[in-house]
Amino acid sequence: MPPPPGSSAPAPERRLAVLLSHFRPTREAPRATIRLASAERHGTAAAAEAEAEAEAGLSASPCAAGGSRSSGGGHCVFCNIVAGAAPAFKLYEDDECVCILDVKPLTTGHSLIIPKSHYPSLQTTPPTVLAAICSKLPLLGTAIMKATQCDAFNVLINNGEKAGQVIFHTHVHIIPRSKDDNLWSSETYSRNPISHGQETKDLVSSIKEVLSSSPEDYSTVTSSAPKGF
């Protein structure tokens, strides 16, 4: 729509700044956006640099890394919940994470702990963020057990598509358990004793070799397991 008579269209940089202010839910968003809005007053080079910084922040926050496999056209439902743009039954929140009820629970009280920043997998989630999430498991697990009158719970992470991950934003399941809930038990599947042969020794050596040479970015680690594993 053309601007009203007598008014001028906003500068492209300002339009981008307004757009970014709506799309980035992280605490870092306003800083780059404000810088971009003011940089247009200091020349083209400054504006271009600020625009690049803002665009970098935009791609890091929503579900860009997860792609369209996230929750509808590349938009992450968990990022939307964190930003307050999608509804959820919120149980707990702090600076690092939020805990909500699962919308399709396996048992009553089935909950999810979600980091506020977007990480598509366990490997890409910083250890400090994982530590913050895990440190809340005793508190949240105990509260959920008491509220649901259960005396046990499973902690579950589906990491990767083959492992059942559906939303590609790291999250931890807390699943309250009771005797007759008809879910799995530790003996649901048959289990055979581990072999003490060469195959197992090769597997141990392979895992140790990968660990000794792993970079800090675990998402780049590739498998070097012996053939057959």
mmCIF file of C-alpha atoms in Angstrom:
data_model
loop_
_atom_site.group_PDB
_atom_site.id
_atom_site.type_symbol
_atom_site.label_atom_id
_atom_site.label_comp_id
_atom_site.label_asym_id
_atom_site.label_seq_id
_atom_site.Cartn_x
_atom_site.Cartn_y
_atom_site.Cartn_z
ATOM 1 C CA MET A 1 0.000 0.000 0.000
ATOM 2 C CA PRO A 2 1.516 3.421 -0.924
ATOM 3 C CA PRO A 3 2.217 5.873 1.900
ATOM 4 C CA PRO A 4 -0.415 8.557 2.607
ATOM 5 C CA PRO A 5 0.005 11.865 0.727
ATOM 6 C CA GLY A 6 2.540 14.120 2.341
ATOM 7 C CA SER A 7 4.389 11.319 4.138
ATOM 8 C CA SER A 8 7.570 9.534 3.141
ATOM 9 C CA ALA A 9 8.081 5.768 3.074
ATOM 10 C CA PRO A 10 10.251 4.420 5.911
ATOM 11 C CA ALA A 11 13.841 3.659 5.009
ATOM 12 C CA PRO A 12 14.524 -0.002 4.133
ATOM 13 C CA GLU A 13 16.784 -0.304 7.177
ATOM 14 C CA ARG A 14 14.020 0.896 9.485
ATOM 15 C CA ARG A 15 11.504 -1.510 7.960
ATOM 16 C CA LEU A 16 13.948 -4.354 8.571
ATOM 17 C CA ALA A 17 14.474 -3.213 12.162
ATOM 18 C CA VAL A 18 10.721 -3.275 12.797
ATOM 19 C CA LEU A 19 10.460 -6.738 11.201
ATOM 20 C CA LEU A 20 13.284 -8.107 13.343
ATOM 21 C CA SER A 21 11.707 -6.745 16.507
ATOM 22 C CA HIS A 22 8.710 -9.019 15.900
ATOM 23 C CA PHE A 23 10.567 -12.175 14.951
ATOM 24 C CA ARG A 24 13.333 -12.555 17.512
ATOM 25 C CA PRO A 25 12.146 -13.766 20.938
ATOM 26 C CA THR A 26 15.568 -13.856 22.627
ATOM 27 C CA ARG A 27 16.882 -11.306 25.068
ATOM 28 C CA GLU A 28 19.593 -10.354 22.545
ATOM 29 C CA ALA A 29 17.078 -9.148 19.961
ATOM 30 C CA PRO A 30 16.558 -5.507 20.959
ATOM 31 C CA ARG A 31 20.281 -4.667 20.998
ATOM 32 C CA ALA A 32 20.928 -5.506 17.343
ATOM 33 C CA THR A 33 17.594 -4.017 16.281
ATOM 34 C CA ILE A 34 18.241 -0.698 18.019
ATOM 35 C CA ARG A 35 21.726 -0.573 16.579
ATOM 36 C CA LEU A 36 20.325 -1.149 13.100
ATOM 37 C CA ALA A 37 17.716 1.568 13.499
ATOM 38 C CA SER A 38 20.308 4.114 14.582
ATOM 39 C CA ALA A 39 23.042 3.060 12.144
ATOM 40 C CA GLU A 40 21.121 4.473 9.185
ATOM 41 C CA ARG A 41 21.952 7.912 10.563
ATOM 42 C CA HIS A 42 25.703 7.197 10.383
ATOM 43 C CA GLY A 43 26.162 6.148 6.779
ATOM 44 C CA THR A 44 25.682 3.165 4.502
ATOM 45 C CA ALA A 45 28.618 1.131 5.842
ATOM 46 C CA ALA A 46 27.417 1.291 9.435
ATOM 47 C CA ALA A 47 23.889 0.369 8.399
ATOM 48 C CA ALA A 48 25.124 -2.588 6.350
ATOM 49 C CA GLU A 49 27.186 -3.884 9.271
ATOM 50 C CA ALA A 50 24.258 -3.573 11.664
ATOM 51 C CA GLU A 51 21.926 -5.248 9.175
ATOM 52 C CA ALA A 52 24.282 -8.236 8.932
ATOM 53 C CA GLU A 53 24.406 -8.504 12.720
ATOM 54 C CA ALA A 54 20.614 -8.383 12.985
ATOM 55 C CA GLU A 55 20.158 -11.010 10.310
ATOM 56 C CA ALA A 56 22.629 -13.301 12.104
ATOM 57 C CA GLY A 57 20.580 -12.996 15.285
ATOM 58 C CA LEU A 58 17.372 -13.717 13.399
ATOM 59 C CA SER A 59 18.627 -17.032 12.036
ATOM 60 C CA ALA A 60 19.961 -18.176 15.403
ATOM 61 C CA SER A 61 16.768 -17.805 17.367
ATOM 62 C CA PRO A 62 13.809 -19.342 15.540
ATOM 63 C CA CYS A 63 13.787 -22.895 14.244
ATOM 64 C CA ALA A 64 15.999 -22.164 11.228
ATOM 65 C CA ALA A 65 18.334 -25.079 11.891
ATOM 66 C CA GLY A 66 15.457 -27.503 12.302
ATOM 67 C CA GLY A 67 13.886 -26.587 8.974
ATOM 68 C CA SER A 68 10.343 -27.451 8.052
ATOM 69 C CA ARG A 69 10.513 -30.597 10.195
ATOM 70 C CA SER A 70 9.913 -28.427 13.265
ATOM 71 C CA SER A 71 6.320 -27.437 13.633
ATOM 72 C CA GLY A 72 4.794 -26.115 10.477
ATOM 73 C CA GLY A 73 6.743 -24.360 7.777
ATOM 74 C CA GLY A 74 9.964 -23.854 9.703
ATOM 75 C CA HIS A 75 8.382 -22.137 12.722
ATOM 76 C CA CYS A 76 9.293 -23.749 16.036
ATOM 77 C CA VAL A 77 6.344 -24.287 18.360
ATOM 78 C CA PHE A 78 8.633 -24.277 21.409
ATOM 79 C CA CYS A 79 10.214 -20.960 20.380
ATOM 80 C CA ASN A 80 6.691 -19.575 20.013
ATOM 81 C CA ILE A 81 5.753 -20.807 23.491
ATOM 82 C CA VAL A 82 8.883 -19.246 24.995
ATOM 83 C CA ALA A 83 8.082 -15.958 23.211
ATOM 84 C CA GLY A 84 4.494 -16.032 24.495
ATOM 85 C CA ALA A 85 3.120 -16.348 20.956
ATOM 86 C CA ALA A 86 1.616 -19.814 21.490
ATOM 87 C CA PRO A 87 -0.423 -21.149 24.437
ATOM 88 C CA ALA A 88 0.863 -23.765 26.869
ATOM 89 C CA PHE A 89 0.184 -25.049 30.378
ATOM 90 C CA LYS A 90 3.294 -23.662 32.034
ATOM 91 C CA LEU A 91 4.473 -25.340 35.248
ATOM 92 C CA TYR A 92 7.824 -23.661 35.848
ATOM 93 C CA GLU A 93 10.087 -21.007 34.347
ATOM 94 C CA ASP A 94 13.510 -19.519 35.031
ATOM 95 C CA ASP A 95 16.189 -17.705 33.015
ATOM 96 C CA GLU A 96 17.296 -20.823 31.124
ATOM 97 C CA CYS A 97 14.270 -23.050 30.689
ATOM 98 C CA VAL A 98 10.533 -23.518 30.908
ATOM 99 C CA CYS A 99 8.530 -26.609 31.892
ATOM 100 C CA ILE A 100 5.134 -27.248 30.299
ATOM 101 C CA LEU A 101 2.584 -30.055 30.103
ATOM 102 C CA ASP A 102 2.883 -32.205 26.981
ATOM 103 C CA VAL A 103 -0.165 -31.637 24.752
ATOM 104 C CA LYS A 104 -0.349 -35.374 23.957
ATOM 105 C CA PRO A 105 0.639 -36.976 27.261
ATOM 106 C CA LEU A 106 1.528 -40.630 27.673
ATOM 107 C CA THR A 107 0.388 -40.393 31.307
ATOM 108 C CA THR A 108 -1.246 -37.693 33.419
ATOM 109 C CA GLY A 109 1.380 -35.088 34.251
ATOM 110 C CA HIS A 110 3.665 -35.901 31.289
ATOM 111 C CA SER A 111 5.761 -32.741 31.000
ATOM 112 C CA LEU A 112 8.552 -31.206 28.938
ATOM 113 C CA ILE A 113 11.533 -29.132 30.029
ATOM 114 C CA ILE A 114 12.534 -26.797 27.191
ATOM 115 C CA PRO A 115 15.555 -24.489 26.941
ATOM 116 C CA LYS A 116 14.533 -20.925 26.137
ATOM 117 C CA SER A 117 17.121 -20.621 23.376
ATOM 118 C CA HIS A 118 16.733 -22.726 20.253
ATOM 119 C CA TYR A 119 18.998 -25.757 19.783
ATOM 120 C CA PRO A 120 17.824 -28.437 17.321
ATOM 121 C CA SER A 121 19.573 -31.391 18.974
ATOM 122 C CA LEU A 122 21.307 -32.536 22.126
ATOM 123 C CA GLN A 123 24.696 -32.263 20.402
ATOM 124 C CA THR A 124 24.171 -28.577 19.603
ATOM 125 C CA THR A 125 22.936 -27.664 23.090
ATOM 126 C CA PRO A 126 25.668 -26.047 25.251
ATOM 127 C CA PRO A 127 26.714 -28.067 28.324
ATOM 128 C CA THR A 128 25.768 -25.136 30.581
ATOM 129 C CA VAL A 129 22.209 -25.201 29.241
ATOM 130 C CA LEU A 130 21.972 -28.976 29.651
ATOM 131 C CA ALA A 131 23.295 -28.628 33.200
ATOM 132 C CA ALA A 132 20.634 -26.020 33.983
ATOM 133 C CA ILE A 133 17.902 -28.309 32.659
ATOM 134 C CA CYS A 134 19.160 -31.414 34.466
ATOM 135 C CA SER A 135 19.533 -29.518 37.743
ATOM 136 C CA LYS A 136 15.749 -28.954 37.725
ATOM 137 C CA LEU A 137 14.822 -32.599 37.175
ATOM 138 C CA PRO A 138 14.699 -33.537 40.903
ATOM 139 C CA LEU A 139 12.557 -30.495 41.743
ATOM 140 C CA LEU A 140 10.149 -30.841 38.838
ATOM 141 C CA GLY A 141 10.035 -34.643 38.914
ATOM 142 C CA THR A 142 9.186 -34.667 42.623
ATOM 143 C CA ALA A 143 6.490 -32.005 42.230
ATOM 144 C CA ILE A 144 4.887 -33.842 39.301
ATOM 145 C CA MET A 145 5.001 -37.177 41.142
ATOM 146 C CA LYS A 146 3.316 -35.709 44.223
ATOM 147 C CA ALA A 147 0.641 -33.937 42.181
ATOM 148 C CA THR A 148 -0.162 -37.089 40.192
ATOM 149 C CA GLN A 149 0.222 -39.427 43.194
ATOM 150 C CA CYS A 150 2.896 -41.472 41.459
ATOM 151 C CA ASP A 151 6.092 -42.779 42.987
ATOM 152 C CA ALA A 152 8.266 -42.975 39.860
ATOM 153 C CA PHE A 153 8.962 -41.219 36.581
ATOM 154 C CA ASN A 154 10.946 -41.725 33.399
ATOM 155 C CA VAL A 155 13.289 -39.085 31.981
ATOM 156 C CA LEU A 156 13.383 -39.337 28.198
ATOM 157 C CA ILE A 157 15.134 -37.474 25.363
ATOM 158 C CA ASN A 158 14.277 -38.360 21.769
ATOM 159 C CA ASN A 159 17.382 -37.122 19.989
ATOM 160 C CA GLY A 160 17.156 -37.354 16.199
ATOM 161 C CA GLU A 161 14.452 -38.435 13.789
ATOM 162 C CA LYS A 162 15.248 -42.147 14.031
ATOM 163 C CA ALA A 163 14.925 -41.892 17.818
ATOM 164 C CA GLY A 164 11.452 -40.398 17.540
ATOM 165 C CA GLN A 165 12.235 -36.682 17.756
ATOM 166 C CA VAL A 166 9.371 -34.727 16.181
ATOM 167 C CA ILE A 167 10.032 -31.122 17.239
ATOM 168 C CA PHE A 168 13.638 -30.204 16.530
ATOM 169 C CA HIS A 169 14.162 -28.026 19.579
ATOM 170 C CA THR A 170 15.938 -29.850 22.426
ATOM 171 C CA HIS A 171 13.525 -30.952 25.151
ATOM 172 C CA VAL A 172 13.420 -33.429 28.030
ATOM 173 C CA HIS A 173 10.344 -35.512 28.851
ATOM 174 C CA ILE A 174 9.278 -36.192 32.446
ATOM 175 C CA ILE A 175 6.789 -39.082 32.361
ATOM 176 C CA PRO A 176 5.093 -40.025 35.667
ATOM 177 C CA ARG A 177 4.721 -43.786 36.104
ATOM 178 C CA SER A 178 2.313 -45.998 38.001
ATOM 179 C CA LYS A 179 1.937 -49.749 38.258
ATOM 180 C CA ASP A 180 -0.941 -50.142 35.800
ATOM 181 C CA ASP A 181 -0.204 -47.379 33.288
ATOM 182 C CA ASN A 182 0.311 -49.922 30.469
ATOM 183 C CA LEU A 183 3.501 -48.228 29.273
ATOM 184 C CA TRP A 184 6.849 -49.922 28.841
ATOM 185 C CA SER A 185 8.826 -51.503 31.657
ATOM 186 C CA SER A 186 12.538 -52.199 31.899
ATOM 187 C CA GLU A 187 11.801 -55.742 30.702
ATOM 188 C CA THR A 188 9.494 -54.854 27.816
ATOM 189 C CA TYR A 189 12.012 -56.141 25.276
ATOM 190 C CA SER A 190 14.194 -59.227 25.490
ATOM 191 C CA ARG A 191 17.793 -58.438 26.439
ATOM 192 C CA ASN A 192 20.834 -60.615 25.951
ATOM 193 C CA PRO A 193 24.032 -60.497 28.023
ATOM 194 C CA ILE A 194 26.843 -58.511 26.440
ATOM 195 C CA SER A 195 29.480 -60.487 24.589
ATOM 196 C CA HIS A 196 33.061 -60.440 25.885
ATOM 197 C CA GLY A 197 34.500 -61.202 22.456
ATOM 198 C CA GLN A 198 36.545 -59.136 20.014
ATOM 199 C CA GLU A 199 33.502 -57.379 18.577
ATOM 200 C CA THR A 200 32.717 -55.753 21.916
ATOM 201 C CA LYS A 201 36.359 -54.849 22.485
ATOM 202 C CA ASP A 202 36.472 -53.181 19.075
ATOM 203 C CA LEU A 203 33.352 -51.211 19.921
ATOM 204 C CA VAL A 204 34.854 -49.982 23.208
ATOM 205 C CA SER A 205 38.073 -48.968 21.442
ATOM 206 C CA SER A 206 36.143 -47.138 18.725
ATOM 207 C CA ILE A 207 34.055 -45.130 21.206
ATOM 208 C CA LYS A 208 37.161 -44.202 23.218
ATOM 209 C CA GLU A 209 38.925 -43.100 20.035
ATOM 210 C CA VAL A 210 36.032 -40.833 19.079
ATOM 211 C CA LEU A 211 35.900 -39.370 22.594
ATOM 212 C CA SER A 212 39.618 -38.606 22.639
ATOM 213 C CA SER A 213 39.422 -36.722 19.341
ATOM 214 C CA SER A 214 36.011 -35.059 19.723
ATOM 215 C CA PRO A 215 35.816 -31.319 19.113
ATOM 216 C CA GLU A 216 33.812 -29.111 21.431
ATOM 217 C CA ASP A 217 31.047 -29.011 18.822
ATOM 218 C CA TYR A 218 29.683 -32.531 19.204
ATOM 219 C CA SER A 219 27.360 -32.085 16.241
ATOM 220 C CA THR A 220 30.378 -32.524 13.935
ATOM 221 C CA VAL A 221 31.376 -35.907 15.355
ATOM 222 C CA THR A 222 30.932 -38.669 12.797
ATOM 223 C CA SER A 223 30.711 -42.370 13.488
ATOM 224 C CA SER A 224 33.819 -44.512 13.246
ATOM 225 C CA ALA A 225 32.312 -47.608 14.845
ATOM 226 C CA PRO A 226 33.410 -50.993 13.523
ATOM 227 C CA LYS A 227 31.361 -52.429 10.694
ATOM 228 C CA GLY A 228 28.208 -54.054 11.977
ATOM 229 C CA PHE A 229 27.417 -51.453 14.664
#
